[in-house]
Amino acid sequence: MHPSLFSLFGYPVGAYGFFMAAAQLIGALAALTLARSDRRPIGPFLDMLFAVLFFGLLGARLGYAFNRWEEFQSKPWELFSIEKDGLSFFGGFAPGFFAFVGVARWRKIPVLAAGDLLCPVLPLSLAIMRVGCFLAGCCYGAPTNVPWAITFFRLDSKVPLPLIGLSLHPSQLYEVMFLLILAATLALLHRRKLFPAGILATFSIFSYSLFRLAADFFRGDLDRGFWGQTWMAPTQAAAILGVLATPIVL
């Protein structure tokens, strides 16, 4: 693995920060491309992108810190460093969603139609970020004996020392593959105009929540324990809420 990709003017560029920045840039370009292909005005979508990125990333960072505050107690300024890994999808989803709805209503963009148009962007961006997680060693998998297991050897990775050299589930790559398939499926279904407005956006959140509910059992970096249930991670509890919210939204 490669926690540091290269040096720029003597400063090491970390894999996690690089791919996080790339995910936001590529996601923004993809969103604007989709808006243009659907003959939507670009200006309102730019406002929406800035709001969603700001509030989504802020919420994702705070959501991560809420569960792992001990990592930031001695150096609280690292909460806003892109070199310090750690984002929570479910922590960022709620503020990002409300920013999306707020700007859409302000700029008079149909909320449901815009959600369907842009729903492939989120899994695409998240897939790129997970590549950075894989290279940095964060979001690592649980020990396993499956033939496709991976092993981390570098001591500067995010994998804890007791797991260095052990065979682990490639949990980051599981998510990359799922997210890329989901993004392509959503884009294809939107082009065919098969469903009423809002269905694809709802389906995207339902699908990811269902995936995380199952996939987190293969991750080794999650603190188990939610409301006394030691077999469940907090992210899985959030995923259950995502699944149960689907019929309400529909």
XYZ file of N, CA and C in Angstrom:
750
model
N 0.835 -1.185 0.000
C 0.000 0.000 0.000
C 0.881 1.251 0.000
N 0.300 2.371 -0.322
C 1.060 3.604 -0.470
C 0.359 4.743 0.270
N 0.579 4.857 1.594
C -0.047 5.953 2.337
C 0.347 7.324 1.809
N 1.600 7.460 1.304
C 2.055 8.693 0.667
C 2.326 8.408 -0.799
N 1.685 9.167 -1.679
C 1.802 8.906 -3.110
C 3.074 9.495 -3.700
N 3.361 10.760 -3.390
C 4.527 11.444 -3.942
C 4.780 12.694 -3.097
N 5.868 13.375 -3.415
C 6.210 14.623 -2.727
C 6.044 15.795 -3.682
N 5.510 16.883 -3.183
C 5.319 18.094 -3.965
C 5.983 19.243 -3.213
N 7.076 19.747 -3.792
C 7.856 20.799 -3.152
C 8.301 20.384 -1.747
N 8.680 19.114 -1.626
C 9.164 18.609 -0.357
C 8.085 18.210 0.624
N 6.825 18.375 0.230
C 5.708 18.037 1.122
C 5.078 16.726 0.662
N 5.004 15.713 1.523
C 4.415 14.437 1.091
C 2.913 14.567 0.874
N 2.444 14.073 -0.244
C 1.023 14.091 -0.576
C 0.442 12.731 -0.234
N -0.415 12.697 0.754
C -0.990 11.435 1.211
C -2.061 10.915 0.266
N -2.184 9.598 0.216
C -3.163 8.969 -0.674
C -4.591 9.352 -0.283
N -4.851 9.387 1.018
C -6.215 9.675 1.460
C -6.630 11.082 1.060
N -5.787 12.076 1.351
C -6.122 13.452 1.000
C -6.209 13.655 -0.497
N -5.313 13.033 -1.259
C -5.311 13.180 -2.709
C -6.605 12.642 -3.316
N -6.996 11.440 -2.915
C -8.189 10.842 -3.507
C -9.470 11.484 -2.980
N -9.435 12.045 -1.769
C -10.593 12.772 -1.287
C -10.809 14.028 -2.137
N -9.717 14.746 -2.419
C -9.826 15.931 -3.269
C -10.252 15.550 -4.684
N -9.683 14.457 -5.205
C -10.051 14.007 -6.549
C -11.519 13.613 -6.621
N -12.021 12.999 -5.561
C -13.428 12.581 -5.537
C -14.354 13.788 -5.627
N -14.014 14.865 -4.893
C -14.865 16.059 -4.931
C -14.808 16.722 -6.303
N -13.609 16.803 -6.889
C -13.463 17.441 -8.194
C -14.175 16.657 -9.285
N -13.945 15.352 -9.327
C -14.574 14.518 -10.348
C -16.086 14.476 -10.143
N -16.521 14.422 -8.887
C -17.944 14.442 -8.612
C -18.602 15.726 -9.087
N -17.927 16.873 -8.844
C -18.478 18.155 -9.291
C -18.550 18.221 -10.816
N -17.499 17.763 -11.477
C -17.509 17.760 -12.947
C -18.589 16.832 -13.491
N -18.761 15.683 -12.859
C -19.805 14.748 -13.290
C -21.185 15.360 -13.106
N -21.398 16.048 -11.978
C -22.698 16.671 -11.721
C -23.004 17.746 -12.756
N -22.023 18.575 -13.082
C -22.235 19.627 -14.075
C -22.444 19.034 -15.464
N -21.738 17.951 -15.766
C -21.931 17.281 -17.059
C -23.342 16.718 -17.176
N -23.828 16.094 -16.101
C -25.193 15.555 -16.108
C -26.222 16.681 -16.245
N -25.984 17.802 -15.551
C -26.908 18.930 -15.647
C -26.949 19.485 -17.057
N -25.789 19.616 -17.686
C -25.741 20.131 -19.054
C -26.408 19.164 -20.031
N -26.171 17.854 -19.833
C -26.778 16.873 -20.743
C -28.293 16.859 -20.617
N -28.803 17.237 -19.428
C -30.250 17.291 -19.216
C -30.819 18.687 -19.482
N -29.944 19.567 -20.047
C -30.331 20.929 -20.421
C -30.835 21.732 -19.220
N -30.124 21.571 -18.123
C -30.433 22.333 -16.919
C -29.498 23.546 -16.843
N -29.935 24.659 -16.269
C -29.042 25.814 -16.101
C -27.908 25.482 -15.129
N -26.683 25.847 -15.484
C -25.510 25.467 -14.711
C -25.393 26.271 -13.420
N -25.743 27.555 -13.452
C -25.586 28.415 -12.283
C -26.231 27.876 -11.018
N -27.522 27.535 -11.033
C -28.146 26.988 -9.826
C -27.492 25.694 -9.340
N -27.033 24.877 -10.280
C -26.394 23.625 -9.881
C -25.026 23.878 -9.240
N -24.331 24.935 -9.663
C -23.076 25.288 -9.010
C -23.321 25.688 -7.548
N -24.367 26.498 -7.328
C -24.716 26.872 -5.951
C -25.013 25.635 -5.112
N -25.733 24.707 -5.710
C -26.095 23.481 -5.006
C -24.856 22.652 -4.669
N -23.925 22.560 -5.623
C -22.728 21.761 -5.401
C -21.889 22.319 -4.264
N -21.690 23.630 -4.257
C -20.887 24.230 -3.194
C -21.520 23.985 -1.824
N -22.831 24.139 -1.740
C -23.515 23.950 -0.458
C -23.427 22.491 0.000
N -23.672 21.562 -0.914
C -23.651 20.140 -0.561
C -22.244 19.701 -0.155
N -21.222 20.154 -0.905
C -19.852 19.778 -0.574
C -19.458 20.312 0.801
N -19.774 21.572 1.062
C -19.369 22.172 2.330
C -20.055 21.495 3.509
N -21.376 21.448 3.482
C -22.095 20.901 4.624
C -21.952 19.381 4.708
N -21.852 18.713 3.551
C -21.677 17.266 3.558
C -20.343 16.859 4.153
N -19.251 17.523 3.720
C -17.929 17.185 4.258
C -17.813 17.562 5.731
N -18.389 18.707 6.097
C -18.344 19.110 7.506
C -19.078 18.096 8.381
N -20.261 17.687 7.949
C -21.016 16.701 8.710
C -20.324 15.351 8.747
N -19.703 14.962 7.636
C -19.005 13.681 7.585
C -17.821 13.667 8.547
N -17.124 14.805 8.634
C -15.978 14.885 9.531
C -16.428 14.880 10.992
N -17.459 15.669 11.286
C -17.949 15.730 12.661
C -18.560 14.397 13.086
N -19.222 13.717 12.140
C -19.780 12.409 12.460
C -18.704 11.394 12.801
N -17.587 11.449 12.075
C -16.466 10.555 12.387
C -15.873 10.892 13.749
N -15.672 12.201 13.989
C -15.060 12.622 15.249
C -15.946 12.297 16.443
N -17.244 12.300 16.248
C -18.166 11.996 17.339
C -17.939 10.596 17.885
N -17.653 9.654 16.982
C -17.447 8.272 17.396
C -16.010 7.973 17.815
N -15.054 8.847 17.420
C -13.636 8.590 17.717
C -12.964 9.861 18.235
N -13.596 10.505 19.183
C -13.075 11.775 19.660
C -11.715 11.619 20.320
N -11.376 10.430 20.801
C -10.087 10.244 21.458
C -8.933 10.505 20.499
N -9.167 10.358 19.171
C -8.124 10.617 18.189
C -7.802 12.104 18.078
N -8.721 12.963 18.474
C -8.553 14.401 18.267
C -8.395 15.178 19.576
N -8.457 14.515 20.704
C -8.403 15.221 21.983
C -7.109 16.012 22.157
N -5.974 15.398 21.810
C -4.693 16.072 22.001
C -4.385 17.065 20.882
N -4.950 16.840 19.678
C -4.709 17.722 18.537
C -6.029 18.033 17.840
N -6.867 18.863 18.440
C -8.194 19.127 17.860
C -8.144 19.791 16.500
N -7.038 20.486 16.174
C -6.949 21.136 14.859
C -6.881 20.128 13.715
N -6.516 18.871 14.015
C -6.474 17.848 12.979
C -7.870 17.461 12.501
N -8.892 17.940 13.200
C -10.259 17.684 12.763
C -10.495 18.211 11.358
N -9.758 19.256 10.967
C -9.960 19.886 9.666
C -8.779 19.676 8.727
N -7.965 18.663 9.002
C -6.832 18.336 8.138
C -7.209 17.195 7.205
N -6.981 17.383 5.888
C -7.318 16.324 4.932
C -6.310 15.183 5.011
N -5.163 15.411 5.686
C -4.200 14.336 5.841
C -4.616 13.372 6.947
N -5.498 13.828 7.828
C -6.019 12.965 8.892
C -7.248 12.257 8.363
N -7.140 10.930 8.202
C -8.247 10.193 7.601
C -9.455 10.202 8.525
N -10.613 9.944 7.943
C -11.811 9.808 8.755
C -12.973 10.650 8.299
N -13.920 10.011 7.599
C -15.171 10.643 7.218
C -16.282 9.631 7.435
N -17.431 10.104 7.827
C -18.586 9.237 8.031
C -19.646 9.566 6.990
N -19.972 8.590 6.150
C -20.982 8.836 5.118
C -22.303 9.246 5.741
N -22.736 8.505 6.753
C -24.035 8.793 7.347
C -24.007 10.097 8.145
N -22.814 10.484 8.647
C -22.697 11.766 9.315
C -22.836 12.924 8.347
N -22.377 12.737 7.117
C -22.437 13.804 6.126
C -23.709 13.821 5.302
N -24.452 12.714 5.317
C -25.610 12.641 4.438
C -26.707 13.617 4.837
N -27.034 13.673 6.125
C -28.140 14.520 6.567
C -27.889 16.004 6.272
N -26.737 16.596 6.692
C -26.521 18.002 6.360
C -26.394 18.245 4.859
N -25.776 17.297 4.139
C -25.687 17.446 2.692
C -27.054 17.405 2.031
N -27.923 16.539 2.539
C -29.277 16.419 1.980
C -30.076 17.704 2.206
N -30.026 18.232 3.423
C -30.786 19.446 3.702
C -30.225 20.645 2.933
N -28.892 20.670 2.716
C -28.309 21.721 1.885
C -28.797 21.600 0.447
N -28.873 20.367 -0.038
C -29.363 20.112 -1.394
C -30.804 20.593 -1.552
N -31.669 20.216 -0.622
C -33.080 20.603 -0.708
C -33.236 22.119 -0.557
N -32.477 22.702 0.370
C -32.599 24.135 0.599
C -32.208 24.957 -0.611
N -31.068 24.628 -1.212
C -30.621 25.380 -2.389
C -31.530 25.106 -3.584
N -31.998 23.869 -3.715
C -32.896 23.544 -4.824
C -34.180 24.374 -4.747
N -34.731 24.515 -3.576
C -35.955 25.309 -3.425
C -35.665 26.799 -3.632
N -34.509 27.246 -3.116
C -34.132 28.646 -3.283
C -33.932 29.003 -4.749
N -33.289 28.102 -5.492
C -32.978 28.346 -6.906
C -34.041 27.792 -7.843
N -35.136 27.330 -7.259
C -36.282 26.856 -8.035
C -35.920 25.704 -8.976
N -35.184 24.739 -8.411
C -34.859 23.503 -9.120
C -35.779 22.411 -8.590
N -36.468 21.656 -9.449
C -37.313 20.552 -8.961
C -36.499 19.559 -8.132
N -36.847 19.409 -6.879
C -36.026 18.626 -5.952
C -35.941 17.162 -6.370
N -37.074 16.544 -6.648
C -37.074 15.108 -6.967
C -36.353 14.830 -8.283
N -36.611 15.658 -9.292
C -35.955 15.462 -10.586
C -34.449 15.669 -10.471
N -34.026 16.683 -9.698
C -32.600 16.929 -9.517
C -31.944 15.788 -8.741
N -32.662 15.234 -7.770
C -32.127 14.104 -7.023
C -31.881 12.900 -7.908
N -32.815 12.623 -8.803
C -32.638 11.513 -9.738
C -31.494 11.768 -10.701
N -31.366 13.026 -11.149
C -30.320 13.369 -12.110
C -28.936 13.207 -11.497
N -28.783 13.621 -10.246
C -27.467 13.661 -9.616
C -27.140 12.440 -8.763
N -28.086 11.531 -8.585
C -27.828 10.409 -7.669
C -26.660 9.506 -8.083
N -26.254 9.414 -9.378
C -25.054 8.609 -9.675
C -23.765 9.250 -9.178
N -23.782 10.559 -8.903
C -22.552 11.264 -8.547
C -22.045 10.839 -7.178
N -22.939 10.672 -6.213
C -22.524 10.325 -4.854
C -21.789 8.992 -4.793
N -22.317 7.903 -5.355
C -21.544 6.647 -5.312
C -20.247 6.720 -6.100
N -20.218 7.506 -7.191
C -18.978 7.655 -7.945
C -17.906 8.330 -7.097
N -18.260 9.434 -6.448
C -17.296 10.143 -5.601
C -16.838 9.277 -4.440
N -17.774 8.565 -3.840
C -17.437 7.726 -2.692
C -16.516 6.580 -3.106
N -16.709 6.041 -4.306
C -15.834 4.970 -4.797
C -14.399 5.470 -4.936
N -14.229 6.686 -5.450
C -12.885 7.256 -5.593
C -12.250 7.460 -4.218
N -13.023 7.921 -3.266
C -12.494 8.105 -1.918
C -12.065 6.788 -1.303
N -12.800 5.714 -1.579
C -12.449 4.411 -1.010
C -11.140 3.876 -1.589
N -10.773 4.292 -2.801
C -9.457 3.925 -3.326
C -8.374 4.542 -2.443
N -8.577 5.801 -2.035
C -7.650 6.432 -1.109
C -7.606 5.709 0.226
N -8.764 5.252 0.694
C -8.803 4.474 1.940
C -7.968 3.204 1.806
N -8.083 2.540 0.668
C -7.344 1.298 0.441
C -5.839 1.548 0.459
N -5.389 2.603 -0.213
C -3.960 2.895 -0.275
C -3.416 3.339 1.079
N -4.244 4.070 1.848
C -3.802 4.540 3.158
C -3.932 3.477 4.241
N -4.778 2.480 4.010
C -4.968 1.414 4.996
C -6.100 1.661 5.963
N -6.847 2.766 5.806
C -7.993 2.980 6.687
C -9.192 2.195 6.163
N -10.230 2.091 6.982
C -11.421 1.292 6.630
C -11.030 -0.153 6.322
N -10.022 -0.655 7.008
C -9.480 -1.981 6.740
C -10.475 -3.072 7.145
N -10.281 -4.249 6.544
C -11.193 -5.358 6.777
C -10.811 -6.197 7.996
N -11.699 -7.101 8.329
C -11.460 -8.024 9.437
C -10.570 -9.180 8.973
N -9.873 -9.846 9.886
C -9.049 -11.002 9.511
C -9.887 -12.087 8.845
N -9.299 -12.740 7.848
C -10.025 -13.757 7.087
C -9.034 -14.712 6.429
N -9.561 -15.815 5.947
C -8.748 -16.781 5.199
C -9.221 -16.934 3.759
N -10.052 -16.028 3.261
C -10.554 -16.144 1.896
C -9.392 -15.981 0.911
N -9.479 -16.604 -0.273
C -8.354 -16.572 -1.226
C -7.998 -15.162 -1.701
N -8.954 -14.239 -1.701
C -8.700 -12.881 -2.205
C -8.314 -11.913 -1.087
N -7.926 -12.432 0.059
C -7.537 -11.576 1.179
C -6.297 -10.759 0.814
N -6.145 -9.610 1.479
C -4.983 -8.754 1.270
C -4.220 -8.628 2.583
N -2.959 -8.231 2.472
C -2.108 -8.105 3.651
C -1.401 -6.761 3.617
N -1.431 -6.036 4.715
C -0.711 -4.771 4.842
C 0.593 -5.019 5.583
N 1.691 -4.480 5.039
C 2.998 -4.662 5.661
C 3.613 -3.348 6.137
N 3.173 -2.233 5.579
C 3.802 -0.958 5.913
C 3.344 -0.467 7.284
N 4.305 -0.090 8.104
C 3.989 0.359 9.449
C 3.394 1.764 9.472
N 3.548 2.515 8.367
C 2.989 3.868 8.325
C 1.567 3.885 7.780
N 0.970 2.707 7.570
C -0.427 2.653 7.150
C -1.330 2.856 8.360
N -2.633 2.966 8.104
C -3.601 3.175 9.184
C -4.012 1.869 9.865
N -3.506 0.757 9.374
C -3.835 -0.540 9.966
C -3.112 -0.685 11.305
N -3.797 -1.096 12.363
C -3.141 -1.263 13.667
C -2.027 -2.296 13.607
N -1.036 -2.106 14.444
C 0.138 -2.980 14.450
C -0.214 -4.458 14.610
N -1.185 -4.839 15.470
C -1.494 -6.272 15.601
C -2.025 -6.906 14.311
N -2.537 -6.098 13.370
C -3.076 -6.649 12.132
C -2.096 -6.580 10.968
N -0.940 -5.948 11.171
C 0.072 -5.891 10.120
C 0.577 -7.305 9.829
N 0.560 -7.685 8.565
C 1.017 -9.009 8.169
C -0.054 -10.076 8.171
N -1.263 -9.744 8.662
C -2.362 -10.709 8.657
C -3.205 -10.568 7.395
N -3.871 -11.637 7.032
C -4.774 -11.613 5.876
C -6.094 -10.960 6.279
N -6.490 -9.924 5.540
C -7.693 -9.162 5.861
C -8.641 -9.119 4.671
N -9.920 -8.955 4.960
C -10.891 -8.709 3.895
C -10.554 -7.387 3.200
N -10.550 -7.345 1.867
C -10.359 -6.071 1.170
C -11.656 -5.262 1.177
N -12.056 -4.839 2.353
C -13.360 -4.199 2.516
C -13.485 -2.932 1.689
N -12.374 -2.202 1.521
C -12.434 -0.990 0.707
C -12.766 -1.329 -0.753
N -12.170 -2.402 -1.260
C -12.408 -2.784 -2.659
C -13.804 -3.364 -2.849
N -14.334 -4.045 -1.827
C -15.729 -4.483 -1.907
C -16.630 -3.279 -2.188
N -16.373 -2.213 -1.445
C -17.229 -1.029 -1.581
C -17.000 -0.324 -2.904
N -15.748 -0.271 -3.361
C -15.464 0.360 -4.658
C -16.251 -0.327 -5.764
N -16.210 -1.653 -5.793
C -16.916 -2.390 -6.845
C -18.421 -2.165 -6.768
N -18.975 -2.230 -5.570
C -20.414 -2.017 -5.416
C -20.810 -0.614 -5.869
N -20.055 0.391 -5.452
C -20.407 1.775 -5.746
C -20.311 2.082 -7.239
N -19.313 1.543 -7.910
C -19.195 1.778 -9.349
C -20.353 1.126 -10.109
N -20.731 -0.073 -9.690
C -21.886 -0.736 -10.321
C -23.158 0.058 -10.050
N -23.312 0.544 -8.824
C -24.494 1.329 -8.477
C -24.548 2.618 -9.283
N -23.424 3.323 -9.404
C -23.397 4.578 -10.160
C -23.763 4.342 -11.622
N -23.192 3.301 -12.227
C -23.495 3.003 -13.629
C -24.959 2.609 -13.811
N -25.499 1.841 -12.872
C -26.902 1.419 -12.955
C -27.841 2.610 -12.846
N -27.556 3.510 -11.911
C -28.400 4.696 -11.731
C -28.362 5.591 -12.966
N -27.174 5.775 -13.533
C -27.055 6.609 -14.733
C -27.831 6.009 -15.901
N -27.740 4.691 -16.053
C -28.450 4.022 -17.145
C -29.961 4.106 -16.963
N -30.429 3.880 -15.751
C -31.871 3.931 -15.492
C -32.422 5.343 -15.662
N -31.631 6.341 -15.273
C -32.103 7.716 -15.457
C -32.214 8.067 -16.933
N -31.283 7.602 -17.725
C -31.328 7.899 -19.163
C -32.561 7.286 -19.808
N -32.989 6.147 -19.324
C -34.145 5.472 -19.925
C -35.484 6.016 -19.438
N -35.478 6.856 -18.395
C -36.695 7.521 -17.914
C -37.806 6.510 -17.617
N -37.486 5.513 -16.813
C -38.440 4.438 -16.549
C -39.306 4.685 -15.315
N -38.898 5.600 -14.432
C -39.560 5.720 -13.141
C -40.010 7.152 -12.881
N -41.018 7.309 -12.036
C -41.427 8.662 -11.620
C -40.301 9.368 -10.876
N -40.372 10.692 -10.831
C -39.328 11.490 -10.181
C -39.190 11.118 -8.713
N -37.947 10.967 -8.259
C -37.646 10.671 -6.866
C -37.358 9.206 -6.585
N -37.778 8.315 -7.465
C -37.599 6.880 -7.216
C -36.126 6.490 -7.233
N -35.375 6.979 -8.236
C -33.971 6.588 -8.337
C -33.152 7.113 -7.155
N -33.401 8.346 -6.748
C -32.669 8.902 -5.613
C -32.945 8.099 -4.347
N -34.200 7.731 -4.156
C -34.563 6.922 -2.993
C -33.924 5.540 -3.065
N -33.924 4.956 -4.249
C -33.331 3.640 -4.444
C -31.827 3.662 -4.164
N -31.152 4.751 -4.528
C -29.708 4.824 -4.316
C -29.358 4.787 -2.832
N -30.094 5.529 -2.008
C -29.834 5.529 -0.569
C -30.210 4.189 0.056
N -31.332 3.621 -0.391
C -31.741 2.311 0.106
C -30.676 1.258 -0.214
N -30.154 1.286 -1.442
C -29.169 0.288 -1.861
C -27.888 0.404 -1.055
N -27.422 1.639 -0.865
C -26.179 1.803 -0.116
C -26.369 1.437 1.351
N -27.493 1.793 1.920
C -27.758 1.437 3.317
C -27.787 -0.076 3.482
N -28.431 -0.760 2.557
C -28.492 -2.219 2.621
C -27.105 -2.827 2.477
N -26.311 -2.257 1.566
C -24.944 -2.748 1.383
C -24.126 -2.571 2.652
N -24.176 -1.381 3.266
C -23.382 -1.139 4.465
C -23.829 -2.014 5.629
N -25.117 -2.273 5.694
C -25.627 -3.133 6.763
C -24.965 -4.506 6.712
N -24.741 -5.017 5.502
C -24.107 -6.328 5.344
C -22.584 -6.234 5.343
N -22.045 -5.240 4.620
C -20.593 -5.181 4.409
C -19.822 -4.841 5.671
N -20.437 -4.116 6.602
C -19.703 -3.732 7.803
C -19.355 -4.922 8.694
N -19.992 -6.058 8.472
C -19.600 -7.256 9.210
C -18.212 -7.732 8.788
N -17.744 -7.288 7.606
C -16.438 -7.693 7.102
C -15.365 -6.648 7.366
N -15.718 -5.560 8.061
C -14.748 -4.529 8.390
C -14.198 -4.741 9.792
N -12.907 -4.417 9.941
C -12.264 -4.617 11.229
C -11.988 -3.342 11.986
N -12.427 -2.202 11.452
C -12.113 -0.919 12.086
C -13.299 -0.294 12.804
N -14.410 -1.011 12.879
C -15.620 -0.431 13.456
C -15.768 -0.826 14.915
N -16.109 0.164 15.730
C -16.370 -0.110 17.143
C -17.750 -0.731 17.278
N -17.799 -1.963 17.722
C -19.078 -2.649 17.882
C -19.752 -2.210 19.172
N -21.030 -2.109 19.109
C -21.770 -1.756 20.300
C -22.701 -0.584 20.074
N -23.982 -0.856 20.034
C -24.980 0.201 19.866
C -26.204 -0.183 20.677
N -26.512 0.658 21.689
C -27.646 0.392 22.569
C -27.548 -1.004 23.187
N -26.314 -1.380 23.569
C -26.115 -2.659 24.237
C -25.962 -3.843 23.304
N -26.083 -3.629 21.989
C -25.949 -4.732 21.036
C -24.502 -4.780 20.545
N -23.728 -5.727 21.057
C -22.310 -5.765 20.732
C -22.031 -6.264 19.322
N -23.028 -6.811 18.647
C -22.794 -7.316 17.288
C -23.028 -6.242 16.241
N -23.487 -5.065 16.647
C -23.861 -4.033 15.680
C -22.970 -2.805 15.831
N -22.474 -2.280 14.692
C -21.705 -1.048 14.695
C -22.654 0.143 14.561
N -22.246 1.334 15.026
C -23.098 2.515 14.881
C -23.484 2.796 13.435
N -22.565 2.526 12.494
C -22.900 2.754 11.081
C -23.998 1.801 10.614
N -24.028 0.605 11.175
C -25.085 -0.329 10.797
C -26.434 0.131 11.334
N -26.423 0.733 12.525
C -27.673 1.295 13.053
C -28.171 2.409 12.152
N -27.246 3.251 11.657
C -27.634 4.308 10.713
C -28.143 3.707 9.410
N -27.513 2.609 8.967
C -27.960 1.952 7.737
C -29.372 1.388 7.891
N -29.682 0.858 9.061
C -31.035 0.351 9.309
C -32.054 1.486 9.190
N -31.708 2.659 9.714
C -32.601 3.810 9.580
C -32.792 4.177 8.112
N -31.714 4.077 7.323
C -31.822 4.353 5.898
C -32.748 3.391 5.185
N -32.658 2.131 5.548
C -33.536 1.117 4.944
C -34.998 1.345 5.360
N -35.221 1.589 6.668
C -36.585 1.748 7.148
C -37.217 3.050 6.651
N -36.389 4.051 6.330
C -36.925 5.325 5.850
C -37.464 5.236 4.436
N -37.030 4.225 3.681
C -37.412 4.142 2.272
C -38.931 4.100 2.047
N -39.689 3.223 2.720
C -41.137 3.242 2.475
C -41.799 4.561 2.896
N -41.233 5.228 3.908
C -41.794 6.522 4.315
C -41.581 7.552 3.218
N -40.364 7.567 2.666
C -40.056 8.514 1.589
C -40.904 8.227 0.365
N -41.052 6.960 0.011
C -41.849 6.601 -1.161
C -43.305 7.019 -0.970
